[in-house]
Amino acid sequence: QTSTGRAVIPGKPCKMKARFTGKLDGLHHNKKELIIIEEKTGAKLDEHWLSQWILSHQITGYCLAASTFTGLPCSHALVSGMRIPIGKVPAEGIRREYVPRSNLMFEKWANWFVTSINMEQQWRDNVISAPMYTHSCNRYFRSCSFLPFCAADSIEEKEQIISEMEHDEWSPLND
């Protein structure tokens, strides 16, 4: 893929250097194909729970990584959910669903990835002026840890919050 500003051109090599980092839970070899195994938890394992994995960039990225590192195709994942807390009927507390990935989904993932990297690079040294996206402020039943920063009333207060932050970079190689 080639990155031109914020768009990805299919079939062209990308000159961007970036790393997609994560830690997949399992990788199953099934004949000549790989299947990502992803373990998840949730208070409910209903259709809303499933819908978050159908287009998940995490799972798509893991499929691409598995294909890249092994040379084998990986076009779907098995998402295994466990309900927490366990209900009165323990058998209802587990759900397994296959989620497929198509070539178009891989292309959309690449576009999302390049766009995300471009945005991070654009605002890295000027986070105070970065656009504010409020769709995830209370995701997964808890507030975003950056909510105090976004809600600060002045540039000075935002700068104070930034000065108190610690830089911590996670790497799966350190686990």
PDB file of N, CA and C in Angstrom, residues 12 21-22 37-38 73 100 128 132 158:
ATOM      1  N   LYS A  12       0.334  -0.483  -4.138  1.00  0.00           N
ATOM      2  CA  LYS A  12       1.581   0.281  -4.162  1.00  0.00           C
ATOM      3  C   LYS A  12       2.278   0.129  -2.814  1.00  0.00           C
ATOM      4  N   THR A  21       1.454  -2.866  17.061  1.00  0.00           N
ATOM      5  CA  THR A  21       1.884  -3.666  18.203  1.00  0.00           C
ATOM      6  C   THR A  21       0.687  -4.256  18.917  1.00  0.00           C
ATOM      7  N   GLY A  22       0.801  -5.503  19.266  1.00  0.00           N
ATOM      8  CA  GLY A  22      -0.251  -6.162  20.017  1.00  0.00           C
ATOM      9  C   GLY A  22       0.216  -7.534  20.440  1.00  0.00           C
ATOM     10  N   ILE A  37      -6.911 -16.801  17.457  1.00  0.00           N
ATOM     11  CA  ILE A  37      -7.761 -17.070  18.617  1.00  0.00           C
ATOM     12  C   ILE A  37      -7.683 -15.836  19.513  1.00  0.00           C
ATOM     13  N   GLU A  38      -8.813 -15.239  19.782  1.00  0.00           N
ATOM     14  CA  GLU A  38      -8.835 -14.038  20.612  1.00  0.00           C
ATOM     15  C   GLU A  38      -9.800 -14.252  21.774  1.00  0.00           C
ATOM     16  N   PRO A  73      -1.926 -17.958   4.711  1.00  0.00           N
ATOM     17  CA  PRO A  73      -3.110 -17.095   4.771  1.00  0.00           C
ATOM     18  C   PRO A  73      -3.784 -17.153   6.140  1.00  0.00           C
ATOM     19  N   PRO A 100     -14.849 -13.468   9.935  1.00  0.00           N
ATOM     20  CA  PRO A 100     -14.006 -13.516   8.735  1.00  0.00           C
ATOM     21  C   PRO A 100     -13.395 -12.160   8.396  1.00  0.00           C
ATOM     22  N   ILE A 128      -2.314  19.996  22.509  1.00  0.00           N
ATOM     23  CA  ILE A 128      -3.306  20.965  22.996  1.00  0.00           C
ATOM     24  C   ILE A 128      -4.198  21.449  21.855  1.00  0.00           C
ATOM     25  N   MET A 132     -10.608  17.147  19.108  1.00  0.00           N
ATOM     26  CA  MET A 132     -11.113  16.329  20.202  1.00  0.00           C
ATOM     27  C   MET A 132     -12.232  15.435  19.666  1.00  0.00           C
ATOM     28  N   LYS A 158      -4.050  22.629  30.790  1.00  0.00           N
ATOM     29  CA  LYS A 158      -3.677  21.506  29.924  1.00  0.00           C
ATOM     30  C   LYS A 158      -2.164  21.290  29.946  1.00  0.00           C
TER      31      LYS A 158
END
